[in-house]
PDB file of C-alpha atoms in Angstrom:
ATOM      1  CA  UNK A   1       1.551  -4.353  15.834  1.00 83.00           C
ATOM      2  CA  UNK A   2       0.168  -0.862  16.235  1.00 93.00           C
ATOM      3  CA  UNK A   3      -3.414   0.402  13.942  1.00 96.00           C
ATOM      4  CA  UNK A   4      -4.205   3.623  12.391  1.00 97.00           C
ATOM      5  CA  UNK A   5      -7.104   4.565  11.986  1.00 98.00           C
ATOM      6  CA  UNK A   6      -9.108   7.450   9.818  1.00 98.00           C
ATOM      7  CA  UNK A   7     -12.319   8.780   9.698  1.00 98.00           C
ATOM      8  CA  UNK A   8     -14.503   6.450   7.389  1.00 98.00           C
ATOM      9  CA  UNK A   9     -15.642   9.567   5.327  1.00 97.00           C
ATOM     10  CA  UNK A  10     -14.897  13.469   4.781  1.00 97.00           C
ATOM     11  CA  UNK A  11     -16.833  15.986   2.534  1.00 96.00           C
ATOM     12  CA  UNK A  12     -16.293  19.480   1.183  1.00 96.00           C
ATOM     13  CA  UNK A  13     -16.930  22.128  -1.514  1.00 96.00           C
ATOM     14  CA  UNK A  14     -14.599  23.236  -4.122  1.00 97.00           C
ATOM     15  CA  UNK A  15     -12.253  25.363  -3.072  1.00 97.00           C
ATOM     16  CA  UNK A  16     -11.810  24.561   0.259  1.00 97.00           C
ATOM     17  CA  UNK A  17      -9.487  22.839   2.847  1.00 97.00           C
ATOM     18  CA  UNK A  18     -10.270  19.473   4.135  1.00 97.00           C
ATOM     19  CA  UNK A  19      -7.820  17.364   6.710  1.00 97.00           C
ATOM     20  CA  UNK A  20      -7.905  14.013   7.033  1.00 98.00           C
ATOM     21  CA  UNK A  21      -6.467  12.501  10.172  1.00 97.00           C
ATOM     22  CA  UNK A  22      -4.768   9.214  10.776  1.00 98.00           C
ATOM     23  CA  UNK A  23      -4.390   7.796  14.525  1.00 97.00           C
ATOM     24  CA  UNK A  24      -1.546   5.419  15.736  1.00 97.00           C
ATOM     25  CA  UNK A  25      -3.260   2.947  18.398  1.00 96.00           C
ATOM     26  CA  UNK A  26       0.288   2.519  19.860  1.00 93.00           C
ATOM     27  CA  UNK A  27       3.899   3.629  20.099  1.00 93.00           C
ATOM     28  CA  UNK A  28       4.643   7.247  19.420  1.00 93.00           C
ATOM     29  CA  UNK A  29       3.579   8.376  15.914  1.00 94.00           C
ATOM     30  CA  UNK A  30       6.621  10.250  15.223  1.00 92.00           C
ATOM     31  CA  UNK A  31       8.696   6.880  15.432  1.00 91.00           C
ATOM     32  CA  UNK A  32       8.157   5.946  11.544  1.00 93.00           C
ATOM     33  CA  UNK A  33       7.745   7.793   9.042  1.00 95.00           C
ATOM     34  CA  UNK A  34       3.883   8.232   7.076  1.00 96.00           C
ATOM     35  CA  UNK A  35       2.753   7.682   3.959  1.00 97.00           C
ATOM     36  CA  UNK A  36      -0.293   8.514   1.616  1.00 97.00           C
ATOM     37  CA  UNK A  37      -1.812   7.199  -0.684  1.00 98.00           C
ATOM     38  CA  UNK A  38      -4.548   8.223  -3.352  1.00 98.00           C
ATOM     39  CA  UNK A  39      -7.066   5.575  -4.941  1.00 98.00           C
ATOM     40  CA  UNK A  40      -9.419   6.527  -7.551  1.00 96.00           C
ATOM     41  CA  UNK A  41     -12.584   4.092  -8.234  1.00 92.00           C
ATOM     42  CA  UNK A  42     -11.165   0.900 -10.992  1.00 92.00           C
ATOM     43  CA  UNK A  43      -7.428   2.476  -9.997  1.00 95.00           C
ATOM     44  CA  UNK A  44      -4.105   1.505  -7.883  1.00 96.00           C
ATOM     45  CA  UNK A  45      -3.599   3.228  -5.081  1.00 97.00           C
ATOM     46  CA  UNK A  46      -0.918   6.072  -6.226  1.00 96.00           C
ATOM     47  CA  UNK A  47       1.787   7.544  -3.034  1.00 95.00           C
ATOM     48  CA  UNK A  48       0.645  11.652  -2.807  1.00 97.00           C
ATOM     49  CA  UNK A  49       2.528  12.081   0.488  1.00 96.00           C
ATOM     50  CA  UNK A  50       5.371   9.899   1.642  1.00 95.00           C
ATOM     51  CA  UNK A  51       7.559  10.449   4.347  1.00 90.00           C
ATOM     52  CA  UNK A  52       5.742  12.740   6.469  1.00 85.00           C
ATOM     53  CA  UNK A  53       5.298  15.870   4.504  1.00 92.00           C
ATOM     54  CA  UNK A  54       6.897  15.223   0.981  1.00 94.00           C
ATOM     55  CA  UNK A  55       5.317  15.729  -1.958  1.00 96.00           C
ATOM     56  CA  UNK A  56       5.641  12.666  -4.336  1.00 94.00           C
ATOM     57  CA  UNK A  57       6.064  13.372  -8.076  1.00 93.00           C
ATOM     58  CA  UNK A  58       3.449  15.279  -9.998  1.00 94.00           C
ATOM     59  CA  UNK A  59       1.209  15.756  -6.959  1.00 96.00           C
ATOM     60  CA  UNK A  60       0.786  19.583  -6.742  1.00 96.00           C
ATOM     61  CA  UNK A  61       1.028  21.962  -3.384  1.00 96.00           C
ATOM     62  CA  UNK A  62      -2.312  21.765  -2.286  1.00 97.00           C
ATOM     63  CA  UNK A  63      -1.674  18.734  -0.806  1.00 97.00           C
ATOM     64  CA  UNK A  64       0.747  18.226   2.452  1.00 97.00           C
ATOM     65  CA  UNK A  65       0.907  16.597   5.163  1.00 96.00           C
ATOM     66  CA  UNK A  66       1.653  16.868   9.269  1.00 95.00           C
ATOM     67  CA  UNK A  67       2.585  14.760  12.169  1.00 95.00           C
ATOM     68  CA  UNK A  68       0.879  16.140  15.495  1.00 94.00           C
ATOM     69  CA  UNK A  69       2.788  14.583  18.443  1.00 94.00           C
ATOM     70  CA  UNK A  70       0.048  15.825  21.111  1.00 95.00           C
ATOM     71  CA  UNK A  71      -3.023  13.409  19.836  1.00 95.00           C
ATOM     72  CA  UNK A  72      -0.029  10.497  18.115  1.00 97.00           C
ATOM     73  CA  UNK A  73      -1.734  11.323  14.670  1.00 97.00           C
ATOM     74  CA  UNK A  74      -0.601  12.329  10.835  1.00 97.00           C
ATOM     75  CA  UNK A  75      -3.028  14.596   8.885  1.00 97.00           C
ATOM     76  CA  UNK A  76      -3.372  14.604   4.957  1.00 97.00           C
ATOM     77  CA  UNK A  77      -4.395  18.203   4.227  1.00 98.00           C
ATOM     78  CA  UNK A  78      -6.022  19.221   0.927  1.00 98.00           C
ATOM     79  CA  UNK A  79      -6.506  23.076   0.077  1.00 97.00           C
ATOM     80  CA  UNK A  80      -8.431  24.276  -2.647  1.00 97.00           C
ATOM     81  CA  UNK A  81     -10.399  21.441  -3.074  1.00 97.00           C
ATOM     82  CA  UNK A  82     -10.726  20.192  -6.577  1.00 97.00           C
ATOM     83  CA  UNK A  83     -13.658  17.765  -7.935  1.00 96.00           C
ATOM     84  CA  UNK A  84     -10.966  15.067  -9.250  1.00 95.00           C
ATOM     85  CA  UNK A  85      -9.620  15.214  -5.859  1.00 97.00           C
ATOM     86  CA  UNK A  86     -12.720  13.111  -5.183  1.00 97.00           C
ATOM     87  CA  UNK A  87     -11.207   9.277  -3.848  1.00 97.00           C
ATOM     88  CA  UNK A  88     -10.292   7.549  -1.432  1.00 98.00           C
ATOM     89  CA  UNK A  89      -7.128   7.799   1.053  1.00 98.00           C
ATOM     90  CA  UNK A  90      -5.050   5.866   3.055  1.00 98.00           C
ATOM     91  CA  UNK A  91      -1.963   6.266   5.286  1.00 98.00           C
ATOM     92  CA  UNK A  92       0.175   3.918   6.074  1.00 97.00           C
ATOM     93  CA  UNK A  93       3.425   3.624   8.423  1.00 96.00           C
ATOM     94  CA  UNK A  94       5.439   0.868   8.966  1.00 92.00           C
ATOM     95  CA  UNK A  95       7.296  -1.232  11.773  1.00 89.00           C
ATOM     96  CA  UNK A  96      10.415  -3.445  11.417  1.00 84.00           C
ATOM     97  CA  UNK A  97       9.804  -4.875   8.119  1.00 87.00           C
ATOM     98  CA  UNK A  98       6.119  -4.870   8.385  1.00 92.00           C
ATOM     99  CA  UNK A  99       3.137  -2.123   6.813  1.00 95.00           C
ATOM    100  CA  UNK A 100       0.503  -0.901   7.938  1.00 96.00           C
ATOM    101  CA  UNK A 101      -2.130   0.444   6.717  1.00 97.00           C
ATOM    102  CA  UNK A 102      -5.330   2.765   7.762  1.00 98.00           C
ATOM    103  CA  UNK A 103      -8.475   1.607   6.880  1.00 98.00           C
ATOM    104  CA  UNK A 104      -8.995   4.762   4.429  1.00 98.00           C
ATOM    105  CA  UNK A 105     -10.930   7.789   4.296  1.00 98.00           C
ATOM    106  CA  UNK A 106     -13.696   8.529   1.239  1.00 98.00           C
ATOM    107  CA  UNK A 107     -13.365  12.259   0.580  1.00 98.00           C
ATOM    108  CA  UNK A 108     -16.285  13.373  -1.071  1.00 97.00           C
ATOM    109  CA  UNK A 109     -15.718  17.085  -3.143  1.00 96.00           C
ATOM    110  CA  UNK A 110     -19.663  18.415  -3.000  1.00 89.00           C
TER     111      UNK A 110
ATOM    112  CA  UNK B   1       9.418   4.291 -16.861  1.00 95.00           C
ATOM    113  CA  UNK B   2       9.151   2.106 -13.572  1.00 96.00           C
ATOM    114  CA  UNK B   3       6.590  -0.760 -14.648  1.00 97.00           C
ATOM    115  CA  UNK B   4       5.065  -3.814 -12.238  1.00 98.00           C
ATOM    116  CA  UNK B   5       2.600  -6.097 -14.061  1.00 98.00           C
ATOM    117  CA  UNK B   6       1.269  -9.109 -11.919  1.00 98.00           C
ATOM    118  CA  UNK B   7       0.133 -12.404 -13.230  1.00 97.00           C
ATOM    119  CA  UNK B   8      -1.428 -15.087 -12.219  1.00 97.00           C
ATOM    120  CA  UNK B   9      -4.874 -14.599 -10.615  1.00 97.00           C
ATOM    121  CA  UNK B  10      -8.071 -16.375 -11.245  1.00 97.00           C
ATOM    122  CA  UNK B  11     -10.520 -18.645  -9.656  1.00 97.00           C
ATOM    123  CA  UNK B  12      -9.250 -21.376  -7.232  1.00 97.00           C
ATOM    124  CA  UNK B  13     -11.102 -23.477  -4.978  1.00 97.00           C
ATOM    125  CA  UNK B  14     -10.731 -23.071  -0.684  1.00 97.00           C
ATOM    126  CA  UNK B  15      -7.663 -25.361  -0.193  1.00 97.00           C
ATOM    127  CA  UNK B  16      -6.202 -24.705  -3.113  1.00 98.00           C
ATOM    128  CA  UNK B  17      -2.590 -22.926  -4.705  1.00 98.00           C
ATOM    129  CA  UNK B  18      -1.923 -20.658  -6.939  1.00 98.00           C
ATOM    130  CA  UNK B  19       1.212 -18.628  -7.696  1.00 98.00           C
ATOM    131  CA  UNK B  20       1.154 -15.121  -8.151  1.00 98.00           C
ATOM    132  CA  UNK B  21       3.859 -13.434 -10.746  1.00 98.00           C
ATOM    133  CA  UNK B  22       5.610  -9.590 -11.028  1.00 98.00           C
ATOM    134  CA  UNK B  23       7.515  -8.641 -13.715  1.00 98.00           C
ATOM    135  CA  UNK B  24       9.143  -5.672 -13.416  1.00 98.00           C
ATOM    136  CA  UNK B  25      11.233  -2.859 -15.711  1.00 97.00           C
ATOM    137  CA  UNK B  26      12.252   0.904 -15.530  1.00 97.00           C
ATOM    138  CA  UNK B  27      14.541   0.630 -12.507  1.00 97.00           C
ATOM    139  CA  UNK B  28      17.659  -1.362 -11.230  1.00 97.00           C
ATOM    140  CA  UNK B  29      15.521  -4.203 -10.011  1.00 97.00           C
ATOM    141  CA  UNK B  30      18.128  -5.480  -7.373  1.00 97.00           C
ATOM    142  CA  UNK B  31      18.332  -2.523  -5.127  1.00 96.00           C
ATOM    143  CA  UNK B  32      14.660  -2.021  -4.476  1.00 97.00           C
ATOM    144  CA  UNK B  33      12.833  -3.711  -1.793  1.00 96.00           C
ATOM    145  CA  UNK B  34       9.649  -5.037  -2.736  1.00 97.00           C
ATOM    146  CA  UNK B  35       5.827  -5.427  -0.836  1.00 97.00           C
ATOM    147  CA  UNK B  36       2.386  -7.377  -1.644  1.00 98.00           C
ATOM    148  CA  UNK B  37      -0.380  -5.345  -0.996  1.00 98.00           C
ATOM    149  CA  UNK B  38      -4.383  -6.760  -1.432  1.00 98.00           C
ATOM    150  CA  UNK B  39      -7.288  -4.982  -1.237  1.00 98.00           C
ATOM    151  CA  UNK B  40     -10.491  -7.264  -0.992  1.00 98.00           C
ATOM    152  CA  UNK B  41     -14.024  -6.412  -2.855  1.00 96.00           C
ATOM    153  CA  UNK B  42     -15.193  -2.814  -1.254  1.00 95.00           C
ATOM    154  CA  UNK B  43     -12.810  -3.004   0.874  1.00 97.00           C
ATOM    155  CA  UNK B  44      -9.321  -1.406   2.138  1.00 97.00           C
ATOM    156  CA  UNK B  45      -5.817  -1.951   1.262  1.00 98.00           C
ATOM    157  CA  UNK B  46      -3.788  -4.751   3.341  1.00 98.00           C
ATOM    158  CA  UNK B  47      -0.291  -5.076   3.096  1.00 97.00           C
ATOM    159  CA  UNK B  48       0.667  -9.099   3.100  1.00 97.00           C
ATOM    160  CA  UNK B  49       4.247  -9.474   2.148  1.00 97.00           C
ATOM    161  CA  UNK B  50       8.174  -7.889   2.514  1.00 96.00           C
ATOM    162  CA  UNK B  51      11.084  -8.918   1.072  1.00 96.00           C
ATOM    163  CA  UNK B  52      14.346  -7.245   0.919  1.00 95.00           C
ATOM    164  CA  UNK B  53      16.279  -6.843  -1.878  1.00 96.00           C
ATOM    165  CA  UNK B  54      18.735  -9.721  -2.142  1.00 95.00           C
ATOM    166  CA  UNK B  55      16.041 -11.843  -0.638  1.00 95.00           C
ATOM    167  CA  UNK B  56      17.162 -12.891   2.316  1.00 96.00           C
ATOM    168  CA  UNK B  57      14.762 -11.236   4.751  1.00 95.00           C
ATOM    169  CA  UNK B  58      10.949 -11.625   4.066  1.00 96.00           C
ATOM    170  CA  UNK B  59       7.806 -10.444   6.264  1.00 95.00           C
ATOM    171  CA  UNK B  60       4.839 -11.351   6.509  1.00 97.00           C
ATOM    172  CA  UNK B  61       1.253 -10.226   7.758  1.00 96.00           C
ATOM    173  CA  UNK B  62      -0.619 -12.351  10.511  1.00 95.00           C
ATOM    174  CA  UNK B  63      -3.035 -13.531   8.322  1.00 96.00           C
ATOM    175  CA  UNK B  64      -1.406 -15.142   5.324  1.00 98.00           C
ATOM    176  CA  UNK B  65       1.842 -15.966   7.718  1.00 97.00           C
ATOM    177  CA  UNK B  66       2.554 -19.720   6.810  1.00 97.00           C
ATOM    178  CA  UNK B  67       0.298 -20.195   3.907  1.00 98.00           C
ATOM    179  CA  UNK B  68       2.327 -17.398   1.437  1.00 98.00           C
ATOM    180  CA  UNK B  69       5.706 -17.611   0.919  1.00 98.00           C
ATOM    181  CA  UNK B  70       7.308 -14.467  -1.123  1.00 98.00           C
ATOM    182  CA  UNK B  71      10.478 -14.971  -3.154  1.00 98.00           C
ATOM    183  CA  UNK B  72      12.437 -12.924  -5.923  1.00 98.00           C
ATOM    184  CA  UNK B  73      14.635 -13.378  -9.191  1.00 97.00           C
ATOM    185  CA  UNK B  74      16.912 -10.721  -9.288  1.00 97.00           C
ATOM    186  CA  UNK B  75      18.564 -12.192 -12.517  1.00 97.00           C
ATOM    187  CA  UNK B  76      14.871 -12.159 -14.136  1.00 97.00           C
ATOM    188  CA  UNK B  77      13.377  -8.956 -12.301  1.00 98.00           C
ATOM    189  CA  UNK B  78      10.394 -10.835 -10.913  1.00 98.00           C
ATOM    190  CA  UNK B  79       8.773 -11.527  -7.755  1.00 98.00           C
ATOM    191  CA  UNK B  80       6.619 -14.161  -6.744  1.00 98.00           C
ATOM    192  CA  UNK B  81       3.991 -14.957  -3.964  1.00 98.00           C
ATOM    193  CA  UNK B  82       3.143 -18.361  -3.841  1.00 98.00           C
ATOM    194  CA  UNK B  83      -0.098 -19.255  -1.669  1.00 98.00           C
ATOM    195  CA  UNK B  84      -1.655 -22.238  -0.439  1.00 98.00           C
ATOM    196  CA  UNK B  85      -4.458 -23.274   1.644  1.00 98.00           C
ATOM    197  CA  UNK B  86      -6.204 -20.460   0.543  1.00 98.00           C
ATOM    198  CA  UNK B  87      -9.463 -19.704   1.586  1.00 98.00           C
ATOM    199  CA  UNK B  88     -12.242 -17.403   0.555  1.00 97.00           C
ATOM    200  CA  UNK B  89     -11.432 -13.835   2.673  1.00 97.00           C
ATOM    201  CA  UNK B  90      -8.409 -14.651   0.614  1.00 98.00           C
ATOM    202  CA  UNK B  91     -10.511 -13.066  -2.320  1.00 98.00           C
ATOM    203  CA  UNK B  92      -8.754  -9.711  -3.403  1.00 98.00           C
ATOM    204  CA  UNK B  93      -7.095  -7.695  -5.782  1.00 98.00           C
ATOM    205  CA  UNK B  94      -3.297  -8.380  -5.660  1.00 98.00           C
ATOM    206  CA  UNK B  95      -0.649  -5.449  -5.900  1.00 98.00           C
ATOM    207  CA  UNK B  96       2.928  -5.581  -6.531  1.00 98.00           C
ATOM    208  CA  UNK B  97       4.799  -2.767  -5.101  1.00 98.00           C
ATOM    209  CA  UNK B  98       7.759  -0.827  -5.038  1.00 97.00           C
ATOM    210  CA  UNK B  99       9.122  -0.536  -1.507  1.00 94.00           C
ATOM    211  CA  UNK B 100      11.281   2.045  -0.485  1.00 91.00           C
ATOM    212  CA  UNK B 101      13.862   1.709   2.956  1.00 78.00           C
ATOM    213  CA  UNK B 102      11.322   4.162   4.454  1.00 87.00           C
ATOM    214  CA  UNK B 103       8.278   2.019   4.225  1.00 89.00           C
ATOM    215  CA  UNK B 104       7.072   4.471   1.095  1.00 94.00           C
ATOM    216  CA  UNK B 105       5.651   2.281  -1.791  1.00 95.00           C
ATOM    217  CA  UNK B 106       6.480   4.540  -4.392  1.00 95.00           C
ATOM    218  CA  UNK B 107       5.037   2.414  -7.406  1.00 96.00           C
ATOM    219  CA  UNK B 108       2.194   0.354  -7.940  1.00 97.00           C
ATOM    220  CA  UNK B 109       1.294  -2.622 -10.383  1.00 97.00           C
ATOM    221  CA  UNK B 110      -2.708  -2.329 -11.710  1.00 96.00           C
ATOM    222  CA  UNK B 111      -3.079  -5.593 -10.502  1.00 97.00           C
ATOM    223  CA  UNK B 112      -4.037  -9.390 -10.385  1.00 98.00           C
ATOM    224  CA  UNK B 113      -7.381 -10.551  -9.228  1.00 98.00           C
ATOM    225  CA  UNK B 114      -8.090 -13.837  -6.921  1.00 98.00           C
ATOM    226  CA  UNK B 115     -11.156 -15.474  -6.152  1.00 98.00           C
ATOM    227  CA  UNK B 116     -11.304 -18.281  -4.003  1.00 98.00           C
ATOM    228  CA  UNK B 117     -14.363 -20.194  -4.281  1.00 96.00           C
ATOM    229  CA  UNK B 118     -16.091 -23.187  -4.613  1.00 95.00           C
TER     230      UNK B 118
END
């Protein structure tokens, strides 16, 4: 089974745009489709991005997502950053029947 | 409204069993695929368990492969993870989830908590 892996921790101000980046250790990122998820503190993880680039229900624009072939990585981008934005995030892909996830990335809105 | 509750957890002894429980309602139960997902104290999520929606394909990750065994009612709308020989990085918060054909898991239960320990 492949990994993914993101950056243990990202920061920024209101207002602005943070990525977050999610690596496949093997096989070519663009074979299965990526997923994100949103976890606030006490909370279940809720799906923000699934499939690549859609937006799931309720989650507004600010938030999309990529696929960048070049470095076999997905990127969670958040514009206009927003202090409840403030969680943490994980991606996840799949193979054959099995998930996997990142280990998850702490956004911190300063 | 799509709803997952898990039941279940609690405090059970390295070695031991217990059987976890999700009840689900909101959504023709049948054609949805279905996923265990724990997430351990502090730490990330983990995805432990597949099975398809008649049943008749399951998954499983590395580290609970032959200990868990996942099964589903489709006449009751439940799904079930029974695990033995459980040990103590078996400690974690249990999810039952909604898997889509795509790998997406679309909805979440709030959860069942396990604690293995002496």
């Amino acid at each position: 089974n492949f990994m993914l892996t993101q950056p243990r921790s990202v920061s920024a101000s209101p207002g602005k745009t943070v990525t977050i980046s999610c690596t496949r250790s093997s096989g070519s990122i663009a074979n299965n489709y990526v997923h994100w998820y949103q976890q606030r503190p006490g909370s279940a993880p809720t799906a923000v991005i699934y499939e690549g680039n859609q937006r799931a229900s309720g989650v507004p624009a600010r938030f999309s997502g990529s696929i960048d072939s070049s470095s076999n990585s997905a990127s969670l981008i958040i514009s206009g950053l927003k202090t409840e934005d403030e969680a943490d995030y994980y991606c996840q892909s799949f193979e054959n029947r099995n998930r996997v996830f990142g280990g998850g990335t702490k956004l911190t809105v300063l | 409204e799509v709803q997952l509750v898990e039941s279940g957890g609690g405090l059970v002894q390295p070695g031991g069993s217990l059987r976890l429980s999700c009840a689900a309602s909101g959504f023709s139960f049948s054609s949805y695929e279905l996923s265990w997902v724990r997430q351990a104290p502090g730490k990330g999520l983990e995805w432990i368990s597949y099975i398809s929606r008649g049943g008749s394909i399951e998954s499983y990750a590395d580290s609970v492969q032959g200990r868990f065994t996942i099964s589903r009612d489709n006449a009751k709308n439940s799904m079930h993870l029974q695990m033995n020989s459980l040990r103590a990085d078996d400690t974690a918060v249990y999810y039952c989830v909604r898997d889509r054909g795509t790998g997406w898991l679309d909805y979440w239960g709030q959860g069942t908590l396990v604690t293995v320990s002496s």
